[in-house]
Amino acid sequence: MKTNVKPTDYDRTFTQARTLCHAVHGEEGKFGLVYMMRCLKKHTVTAVEHSYGTFAEQEGELAEHAAAGWEPYMMVAITSEAGHSREIVQHSWAVAADFDNGLPKLLESDELNELICPSYVVATSAGRYHAVWILNAACTSEEMRYLTTVIQDRLDGDVGFARTNQAVRLPGFLNHKNGDKVKLHGSF
């Protein structure tokens, strides 16, 4: 396991992060980013900060946080303000799943089932993924909770991730738990 994580090891162009954020929220859509600071020895979260706006409006703050070693996450749902509580979730155009034991066979490229194919898959570290499905219509918080529960259950994902205030790791930054660079695994 790598322990010498350098906060400067991130994609300064934000290409993959911008791609994912624009796909989920649009270029003009406002959404929340969550930043987590970890104790590198214990891997525990020691501080959390938030920002809110379009990707372009948040780009400077994202750069500052990344340079200081914060791990950025994108809120999947549309929220009314900065933060990550369920109370500020308005609705969503996407749902996500967390897979800690590899991608399910149905989502692997050689056995890909187009009916359940995610829009984007983010490799958060070796064998761990966040999958994001972009919907063709907005869903309510209740519908989002139902969809995330069904996806996690049927595809053997992390049931703790079946909630409306989902936040997925942004690609192009380090996962400080293990030193792996988070990256887009694929878009479908």
JSON list of C-alpha atoms in Angstrom, two decimals:
[
{"chain": "A", "resi": 1, "resn": "MET", "atom": "CA", "xyz": [0.00, 0.00, 0.00]},
{"chain": "A", "resi": 2, "resn": "LYS", "atom": "CA", "xyz": [1.34, 3.44, -0.89]},
{"chain": "A", "resi": 3, "resn": "THR", "atom": "CA", "xyz": [1.58, 5.82, 2.03]},
{"chain": "A", "resi": 4, "resn": "ASN", "atom": "CA", "xyz": [3.49, 8.70, 0.46]},
{"chain": "A", "resi": 5, "resn": "VAL", "atom": "CA", "xyz": [0.53, 10.33, -1.31]},
{"chain": "A", "resi": 6, "resn": "LYS", "atom": "CA", "xyz": [1.41, 13.63, -2.89]},
{"chain": "A", "resi": 7, "resn": "PRO", "atom": "CA", "xyz": [-1.49, 16.08, -3.11]},
{"chain": "A", "resi": 8, "resn": "THR", "atom": "CA", "xyz": [-0.04, 17.46, -6.33]},
{"chain": "A", "resi": 9, "resn": "ASP", "atom": "CA", "xyz": [-0.60, 14.15, -8.15]},
{"chain": "A", "resi": 10, "resn": "TYR", "atom": "CA", "xyz": [-3.87, 15.03, -9.88]},
{"chain": "A", "resi": 11, "resn": "ASP", "atom": "CA", "xyz": [-5.07, 15.91, -13.36]},
{"chain": "A", "resi": 12, "resn": "ARG", "atom": "CA", "xyz": [-4.76, 19.70, -13.50]},
{"chain": "A", "resi": 13, "resn": "THR", "atom": "CA", "xyz": [-6.83, 19.84, -16.71]},
{"chain": "A", "resi": 14, "resn": "PHE", "atom": "CA", "xyz": [-9.83, 18.22, -14.95]},
{"chain": "A", "resi": 15, "resn": "THR", "atom": "CA", "xyz": [-10.69, 16.51, -18.25]},
{"chain": "A", "resi": 16, "resn": "GLN", "atom": "CA", "xyz": [-12.26, 13.35, -16.83]},
{"chain": "A", "resi": 17, "resn": "ALA", "atom": "CA", "xyz": [-13.88, 15.17, -13.90]},
{"chain": "A", "resi": 18, "resn": "ARG", "atom": "CA", "xyz": [-15.43, 17.74, -16.26]},
{"chain": "A", "resi": 19, "resn": "THR", "atom": "CA", "xyz": [-16.64, 14.98, -18.59]},
{"chain": "A", "resi": 20, "resn": "LEU", "atom": "CA", "xyz": [-18.46, 13.18, -15.77]},
{"chain": "A", "resi": 21, "resn": "CYS", "atom": "CA", "xyz": [-19.89, 16.34, -14.17]},
{"chain": "A", "resi": 22, "resn": "HIS", "atom": "CA", "xyz": [-21.11, 17.73, -17.50]},
{"chain": "A", "resi": 23, "resn": "ALA", "atom": "CA", "xyz": [-22.66, 14.37, -18.43]},
{"chain": "A", "resi": 24, "resn": "VAL", "atom": "CA", "xyz": [-24.62, 14.16, -15.17]},
{"chain": "A", "resi": 25, "resn": "HIS", "atom": "CA", "xyz": [-25.42, 17.83, -14.55]},
{"chain": "A", "resi": 26, "resn": "GLY", "atom": "CA", "xyz": [-24.90, 19.59, -17.89]},
{"chain": "A", "resi": 27, "resn": "GLU", "atom": "CA", "xyz": [-22.57, 22.50, -18.53]},
{"chain": "A", "resi": 28, "resn": "GLU", "atom": "CA", "xyz": [-24.93, 25.01, -16.93]},
{"chain": "A", "resi": 29, "resn": "GLY", "atom": "CA", "xyz": [-26.36, 22.80, -14.18]},
{"chain": "A", "resi": 30, "resn": "LYS", "atom": "CA", "xyz": [-25.52, 23.65, -10.58]},
{"chain": "A", "resi": 31, "resn": "PHE", "atom": "CA", "xyz": [-24.52, 20.79, -8.30]},
{"chain": "A", "resi": 32, "resn": "GLY", "atom": "CA", "xyz": [-22.53, 20.10, -5.19]},
{"chain": "A", "resi": 33, "resn": "LEU", "atom": "CA", "xyz": [-18.97, 18.94, -4.72]},
{"chain": "A", "resi": 34, "resn": "VAL", "atom": "CA", "xyz": [-17.92, 17.36, -1.46]},
{"chain": "A", "resi": 35, "resn": "TYR", "atom": "CA", "xyz": [-14.27, 17.49, -0.36]},
{"chain": "A", "resi": 36, "resn": "MET", "atom": "CA", "xyz": [-12.88, 15.04, 2.20]},
{"chain": "A", "resi": 37, "resn": "MET", "atom": "CA", "xyz": [-9.57, 15.31, 4.03]},
{"chain": "A", "resi": 38, "resn": "ARG", "atom": "CA", "xyz": [-8.16, 12.03, 5.33]},
{"chain": "A", "resi": 39, "resn": "CYS", "atom": "CA", "xyz": [-5.65, 11.13, 7.99]},
{"chain": "A", "resi": 40, "resn": "LEU", "atom": "CA", "xyz": [-3.20, 9.24, 5.78]},
{"chain": "A", "resi": 41, "resn": "LYS", "atom": "CA", "xyz": [-2.10, 6.85, 8.53]},
{"chain": "A", "resi": 42, "resn": "LYS", "atom": "CA", "xyz": [-5.58, 5.78, 9.64]},
{"chain": "A", "resi": 43, "resn": "HIS", "atom": "CA", "xyz": [-7.44, 6.54, 6.38]},
{"chain": "A", "resi": 44, "resn": "THR", "atom": "CA", "xyz": [-10.23, 8.19, 8.38]},
{"chain": "A", "resi": 45, "resn": "VAL", "atom": "CA", "xyz": [-11.99, 11.35, 7.26]},
{"chain": "A", "resi": 46, "resn": "THR", "atom": "CA", "xyz": [-10.87, 14.27, 9.42]},
{"chain": "A", "resi": 47, "resn": "ALA", "atom": "CA", "xyz": [-12.70, 17.14, 7.69]},
{"chain": "A", "resi": 48, "resn": "VAL", "atom": "CA", "xyz": [-15.41, 17.73, 5.09]},
{"chain": "A", "resi": 49, "resn": "GLU", "atom": "CA", "xyz": [-16.05, 20.85, 3.00]},
{"chain": "A", "resi": 50, "resn": "HIS", "atom": "CA", "xyz": [-18.52, 21.65, 0.21]},
{"chain": "A", "resi": 51, "resn": "SER", "atom": "CA", "xyz": [-18.95, 23.86, -2.82]},
{"chain": "A", "resi": 52, "resn": "TYR", "atom": "CA", "xyz": [-21.92, 24.49, -5.11]},
{"chain": "A", "resi": 53, "resn": "GLY", "atom": "CA", "xyz": [-22.33, 25.85, -8.64]},
{"chain": "A", "resi": 54, "resn": "THR", "atom": "CA", "xyz": [-21.65, 24.92, -12.24]},
{"chain": "A", "resi": 55, "resn": "PHE", "atom": "CA", "xyz": [-18.44, 23.03, -12.96]},
{"chain": "A", "resi": 56, "resn": "ALA", "atom": "CA", "xyz": [-16.88, 26.24, -14.32]},
{"chain": "A", "resi": 57, "resn": "GLU", "atom": "CA", "xyz": [-17.86, 28.15, -11.16]},
{"chain": "A", "resi": 58, "resn": "GLN", "atom": "CA", "xyz": [-16.33, 25.47, -8.93]},
{"chain": "A", "resi": 59, "resn": "GLU", "atom": "CA", "xyz": [-13.15, 24.86, -10.92]},
{"chain": "A", "resi": 60, "resn": "GLY", "atom": "CA", "xyz": [-10.97, 27.26, -8.92]},
{"chain": "A", "resi": 61, "resn": "GLU", "atom": "CA", "xyz": [-12.08, 25.84, -5.58]},
{"chain": "A", "resi": 62, "resn": "LEU", "atom": "CA", "xyz": [-11.62, 22.31, -6.92]},
{"chain": "A", "resi": 63, "resn": "ALA", "atom": "CA", "xyz": [-8.02, 23.17, -7.88]},
{"chain": "A", "resi": 64, "resn": "GLU", "atom": "CA", "xyz": [-7.31, 24.67, -4.45]},
{"chain": "A", "resi": 65, "resn": "HIS", "atom": "CA", "xyz": [-8.74, 21.68, -2.60]},
{"chain": "A", "resi": 66, "resn": "ALA", "atom": "CA", "xyz": [-6.93, 19.16, -4.83]},
{"chain": "A", "resi": 67, "resn": "ALA", "atom": "CA", "xyz": [-3.60, 20.95, -4.38]},
{"chain": "A", "resi": 68, "resn": "ALA", "atom": "CA", "xyz": [-4.10, 20.83, -0.61]},
{"chain": "A", "resi": 69, "resn": "GLY", "atom": "CA", "xyz": [-4.76, 17.07, -0.67]},
{"chain": "A", "resi": 70, "resn": "TRP", "atom": "CA", "xyz": [-8.55, 16.98, -0.37]},
{"chain": "A", "resi": 71, "resn": "GLU", "atom": "CA", "xyz": [-10.44, 14.16, -2.14]},
{"chain": "A", "resi": 72, "resn": "PRO", "atom": "CA", "xyz": [-13.30, 15.50, -4.33]},
{"chain": "A", "resi": 73, "resn": "TYR", "atom": "CA", "xyz": [-16.67, 13.81, -4.81]},
{"chain": "A", "resi": 74, "resn": "MET", "atom": "CA", "xyz": [-19.60, 14.82, -7.04]},
{"chain": "A", "resi": 75, "resn": "MET", "atom": "CA", "xyz": [-23.11, 14.83, -5.64]},
{"chain": "A", "resi": 76, "resn": "VAL", "atom": "CA", "xyz": [-25.20, 12.72, -8.03]},
{"chain": "A", "resi": 77, "resn": "ALA", "atom": "CA", "xyz": [-28.56, 14.31, -7.22]},
{"chain": "A", "resi": 78, "resn": "ILE", "atom": "CA", "xyz": [-29.61, 17.91, -7.74]},
{"chain": "A", "resi": 79, "resn": "THR", "atom": "CA", "xyz": [-29.40, 19.74, -4.44]},
{"chain": "A", "resi": 80, "resn": "SER", "atom": "CA", "xyz": [-30.65, 23.14, -3.35]},
{"chain": "A", "resi": 81, "resn": "GLU", "atom": "CA", "xyz": [-27.28, 24.24, -1.94]},
{"chain": "A", "resi": 82, "resn": "ALA", "atom": "CA", "xyz": [-23.82, 23.10, -0.95]},
{"chain": "A", "resi": 83, "resn": "GLY", "atom": "CA", "xyz": [-23.75, 20.11, 1.34]},
{"chain": "A", "resi": 84, "resn": "HIS", "atom": "CA", "xyz": [-24.40, 16.40, 1.31]},
{"chain": "A", "resi": 85, "resn": "SER", "atom": "CA", "xyz": [-27.43, 15.82, 3.54]},
{"chain": "A", "resi": 86, "resn": "ARG", "atom": "CA", "xyz": [-30.58, 14.08, 2.31]},
{"chain": "A", "resi": 87, "resn": "GLU", "atom": "CA", "xyz": [-32.66, 17.14, 3.24]},
{"chain": "A", "resi": 88, "resn": "ILE", "atom": "CA", "xyz": [-31.19, 19.27, 0.42]},
{"chain": "A", "resi": 89, "resn": "VAL", "atom": "CA", "xyz": [-31.77, 16.70, -2.35]},
{"chain": "A", "resi": 90, "resn": "GLN", "atom": "CA", "xyz": [-34.43, 17.98, -4.76]},
{"chain": "A", "resi": 91, "resn": "HIS", "atom": "CA", "xyz": [-34.45, 15.35, -7.52]},
{"chain": "A", "resi": 92, "resn": "SER", "atom": "CA", "xyz": [-32.00, 13.53, -9.75]},
{"chain": "A", "resi": 93, "resn": "TRP", "atom": "CA", "xyz": [-31.19, 12.88, -13.38]},
{"chain": "A", "resi": 94, "resn": "ALA", "atom": "CA", "xyz": [-28.85, 10.03, -12.40]},
{"chain": "A", "resi": 95, "resn": "VAL", "atom": "CA", "xyz": [-28.33, 7.19, -9.95]},
{"chain": "A", "resi": 96, "resn": "ALA", "atom": "CA", "xyz": [-25.11, 5.47, -8.93]},
{"chain": "A", "resi": 97, "resn": "ALA", "atom": "CA", "xyz": [-23.88, 2.17, -7.51]},
{"chain": "A", "resi": 98, "resn": "ASP", "atom": "CA", "xyz": [-20.78, 1.25, -5.53]},
{"chain": "A", "resi": 99, "resn": "PHE", "atom": "CA", "xyz": [-19.03, -2.02, -6.33]},
{"chain": "A", "resi": 100, "resn": "ASP", "atom": "CA", "xyz": [-16.25, -2.99, -3.91]},
{"chain": "A", "resi": 101, "resn": "ASN", "atom": "CA", "xyz": [-15.66, -6.50, -5.31]},
{"chain": "A", "resi": 102, "resn": "GLY", "atom": "CA", "xyz": [-15.22, -5.78, -9.01]},
{"chain": "A", "resi": 103, "resn": "LEU", "atom": "CA", "xyz": [-17.86, -5.04, -11.61]},
{"chain": "A", "resi": 104, "resn": "PRO", "atom": "CA", "xyz": [-20.72, -7.51, -11.91]},
{"chain": "A", "resi": 105, "resn": "LYS", "atom": "CA", "xyz": [-20.41, -9.77, -14.97]},
{"chain": "A", "resi": 106, "resn": "LEU", "atom": "CA", "xyz": [-23.49, -8.12, -16.50]},
{"chain": "A", "resi": 107, "resn": "LEU", "atom": "CA", "xyz": [-21.56, -4.84, -16.60]},
{"chain": "A", "resi": 108, "resn": "GLU", "atom": "CA", "xyz": [-18.27, -6.22, -17.95]},
{"chain": "A", "resi": 109, "resn": "SER", "atom": "CA", "xyz": [-17.58, -5.26, -21.56]},
{"chain": "A", "resi": 110, "resn": "ASP", "atom": "CA", "xyz": [-17.48, -8.83, -22.88]},
{"chain": "A", "resi": 111, "resn": "GLU", "atom": "CA", "xyz": [-20.84, -9.71, -21.30]},
{"chain": "A", "resi": 112, "resn": "LEU", "atom": "CA", "xyz": [-22.36, -6.23, -21.41]},
{"chain": "A", "resi": 113, "resn": "ASN", "atom": "CA", "xyz": [-26.13, -6.18, -21.23]},
{"chain": "A", "resi": 114, "resn": "GLU", "atom": "CA", "xyz": [-27.22, -2.99, -23.03]},
{"chain": "A", "resi": 115, "resn": "LEU", "atom": "CA", "xyz": [-30.48, -2.87, -21.08]},
{"chain": "A", "resi": 116, "resn": "ILE", "atom": "CA", "xyz": [-28.70, -2.31, -17.76]},
{"chain": "A", "resi": 117, "resn": "CYS", "atom": "CA", "xyz": [-25.50, -0.71, -19.01]},
{"chain": "A", "resi": 118, "resn": "PRO", "atom": "CA", "xyz": [-24.35, 2.26, -16.89]},
{"chain": "A", "resi": 119, "resn": "SER", "atom": "CA", "xyz": [-23.60, 5.56, -18.61]},
{"chain": "A", "resi": 120, "resn": "TYR", "atom": "CA", "xyz": [-20.20, 5.90, -16.89]},
{"chain": "A", "resi": 121, "resn": "VAL", "atom": "CA", "xyz": [-17.98, 3.71, -14.73]},
{"chain": "A", "resi": 122, "resn": "VAL", "atom": "CA", "xyz": [-15.35, 5.27, -12.48]},
{"chain": "A", "resi": 123, "resn": "ALA", "atom": "CA", "xyz": [-12.49, 3.05, -11.25]},
{"chain": "A", "resi": 124, "resn": "THR", "atom": "CA", "xyz": [-12.01, 4.28, -7.67]},
{"chain": "A", "resi": 125, "resn": "SER", "atom": "CA", "xyz": [-9.11, 1.87, -6.99]},
{"chain": "A", "resi": 126, "resn": "ALA", "atom": "CA", "xyz": [-8.07, -1.64, -8.00]},
{"chain": "A", "resi": 127, "resn": "GLY", "atom": "CA", "xyz": [-11.24, -3.76, -8.28]},
{"chain": "A", "resi": 128, "resn": "ARG", "atom": "CA", "xyz": [-13.55, -1.01, -6.95]},
{"chain": "A", "resi": 129, "resn": "TYR", "atom": "CA", "xyz": [-15.96, 1.05, -9.02]},
{"chain": "A", "resi": 130, "resn": "HIS", "atom": "CA", "xyz": [-18.68, 3.67, -8.98]},
{"chain": "A", "resi": 131, "resn": "ALA", "atom": "CA", "xyz": [-21.18, 3.15, -11.82]},
{"chain": "A", "resi": 132, "resn": "VAL", "atom": "CA", "xyz": [-23.46, 6.02, -12.88]},
{"chain": "A", "resi": 133, "resn": "TRP", "atom": "CA", "xyz": [-26.69, 5.70, -14.86]},
{"chain": "A", "resi": 134, "resn": "ILE", "atom": "CA", "xyz": [-27.94, 8.92, -16.46]},
{"chain": "A", "resi": 135, "resn": "LEU", "atom": "CA", "xyz": [-31.72, 8.85, -16.72]},
{"chain": "A", "resi": 136, "resn": "ASN", "atom": "CA", "xyz": [-33.88, 10.18, -19.55]},
{"chain": "A", "resi": 137, "resn": "ALA", "atom": "CA", "xyz": [-36.15, 12.00, -17.06]},
{"chain": "A", "resi": 138, "resn": "ALA", "atom": "CA", "xyz": [-35.72, 13.44, -13.60]},
{"chain": "A", "resi": 139, "resn": "CYS", "atom": "CA", "xyz": [-36.76, 11.23, -10.71]},
{"chain": "A", "resi": 140, "resn": "THR", "atom": "CA", "xyz": [-38.00, 12.21, -7.27]},
{"chain": "A", "resi": 141, "resn": "SER", "atom": "CA", "xyz": [-36.06, 11.43, -4.12]},
{"chain": "A", "resi": 142, "resn": "GLU", "atom": "CA", "xyz": [-38.36, 8.48, -3.46]},
{"chain": "A", "resi": 143, "resn": "GLU", "atom": "CA", "xyz": [-37.84, 7.11, -6.97]},
{"chain": "A", "resi": 144, "resn": "MET", "atom": "CA", "xyz": [-34.09, 7.59, -6.64]},
{"chain": "A", "resi": 145, "resn": "ARG", "atom": "CA", "xyz": [-34.03, 5.71, -3.34]},
{"chain": "A", "resi": 146, "resn": "TYR", "atom": "CA", "xyz": [-36.01, 2.85, -4.93]},
{"chain": "A", "resi": 147, "resn": "LEU", "atom": "CA", "xyz": [-33.77, 2.70, -8.03]},
{"chain": "A", "resi": 148, "resn": "THR", "atom": "CA", "xyz": [-30.54, 2.74, -6.02]},
{"chain": "A", "resi": 149, "resn": "THR", "atom": "CA", "xyz": [-31.83, 0.03, -3.69]},
{"chain": "A", "resi": 150, "resn": "VAL", "atom": "CA", "xyz": [-32.83, -2.22, -6.59]},
{"chain": "A", "resi": 151, "resn": "ILE", "atom": "CA", "xyz": [-29.54, -1.65, -8.45]},
{"chain": "A", "resi": 152, "resn": "GLN", "atom": "CA", "xyz": [-27.39, -2.36, -5.38]},
{"chain": "A", "resi": 153, "resn": "ASP", "atom": "CA", "xyz": [-29.46, -5.43, -4.49]},
{"chain": "A", "resi": 154, "resn": "ARG", "atom": "CA", "xyz": [-29.71, -6.98, -7.96]},
{"chain": "A", "resi": 155, "resn": "LEU", "atom": "CA", "xyz": [-26.10, -6.28, -8.96]},
{"chain": "A", "resi": 156, "resn": "ASP", "atom": "CA", "xyz": [-24.59, -7.10, -5.55]},
{"chain": "A", "resi": 157, "resn": "GLY", "atom": "CA", "xyz": [-23.40, -3.57, -4.86]},
{"chain": "A", "resi": 158, "resn": "ASP", "atom": "CA", "xyz": [-22.82, -1.85, -1.54]},
{"chain": "A", "resi": 159, "resn": "VAL", "atom": "CA", "xyz": [-26.31, -1.47, -0.01]},
{"chain": "A", "resi": 160, "resn": "GLY", "atom": "CA", "xyz": [-25.01, 1.38, 2.16]},
{"chain": "A", "resi": 161, "resn": "PHE", "atom": "CA", "xyz": [-24.68, 3.39, -1.06]},
{"chain": "A", "resi": 162, "resn": "ALA", "atom": "CA", "xyz": [-28.42, 3.04, -1.80]},
{"chain": "A", "resi": 163, "resn": "ARG", "atom": "CA", "xyz": [-29.37, 6.54, -0.70]},
{"chain": "A", "resi": 164, "resn": "THR", "atom": "CA", "xyz": [-30.43, 9.83, -2.23]},
{"chain": "A", "resi": 165, "resn": "ASN", "atom": "CA", "xyz": [-27.35, 11.78, -1.16]},
{"chain": "A", "resi": 166, "resn": "GLN", "atom": "CA", "xyz": [-24.91, 9.72, -3.20]},
{"chain": "A", "resi": 167, "resn": "ALA", "atom": "CA", "xyz": [-21.49, 11.20, -3.91]},
{"chain": "A", "resi": 168, "resn": "VAL", "atom": "CA", "xyz": [-19.12, 9.55, -6.40]},
{"chain": "A", "resi": 169, "resn": "ARG", "atom": "CA", "xyz": [-15.38, 10.04, -6.56]},
{"chain": "A", "resi": 170, "resn": "LEU", "atom": "CA", "xyz": [-14.22, 12.41, -9.27]},
{"chain": "A", "resi": 171, "resn": "PRO", "atom": "CA", "xyz": [-11.85, 10.87, -11.80]},
{"chain": "A", "resi": 172, "resn": "GLY", "atom": "CA", "xyz": [-8.40, 12.39, -12.18]},
{"chain": "A", "resi": 173, "resn": "PHE", "atom": "CA", "xyz": [-7.67, 12.65, -8.45]},
{"chain": "A", "resi": 174, "resn": "LEU", "atom": "CA", "xyz": [-6.01, 10.40, -5.90]},
{"chain": "A", "resi": 175, "resn": "ASN", "atom": "CA", "xyz": [-7.83, 7.98, -3.66]},
{"chain": "A", "resi": 176, "resn": "HIS", "atom": "CA", "xyz": [-5.87, 8.69, -0.49]},
{"chain": "A", "resi": 177, "resn": "LYS", "atom": "CA", "xyz": [-6.93, 5.40, 1.10]},
{"chain": "A", "resi": 178, "resn": "ASN", "atom": "CA", "xyz": [-4.48, 3.56, -1.16]},
{"chain": "A", "resi": 179, "resn": "GLY", "atom": "CA", "xyz": [-2.72, 6.07, -3.43]},
{"chain": "A", "resi": 180, "resn": "ASP", "atom": "CA", "xyz": [-4.50, 4.91, -6.61]},
{"chain": "A", "resi": 181, "resn": "LYS", "atom": "CA", "xyz": [-5.54, 7.49, -9.16]},
{"chain": "A", "resi": 182, "resn": "VAL", "atom": "CA", "xyz": [-9.29, 7.54, -9.72]},
{"chain": "A", "resi": 183, "resn": "LYS", "atom": "CA", "xyz": [-10.11, 7.34, -13.45]},
{"chain": "A", "resi": 184, "resn": "LEU", "atom": "CA", "xyz": [-12.94, 6.88, -15.87]},
{"chain": "A", "resi": 185, "resn": "HIS", "atom": "CA", "xyz": [-13.08, 3.17, -16.58]},
{"chain": "A", "resi": 186, "resn": "GLY", "atom": "CA", "xyz": [-15.52, 3.64, -19.41]},
{"chain": "A", "resi": 187, "resn": "SER", "atom": "CA", "xyz": [-18.52, 5.42, -20.81]},
{"chain": "A", "resi": 188, "resn": "PHE", "atom": "CA", "xyz": [-21.25, 3.57, -22.62]}
]
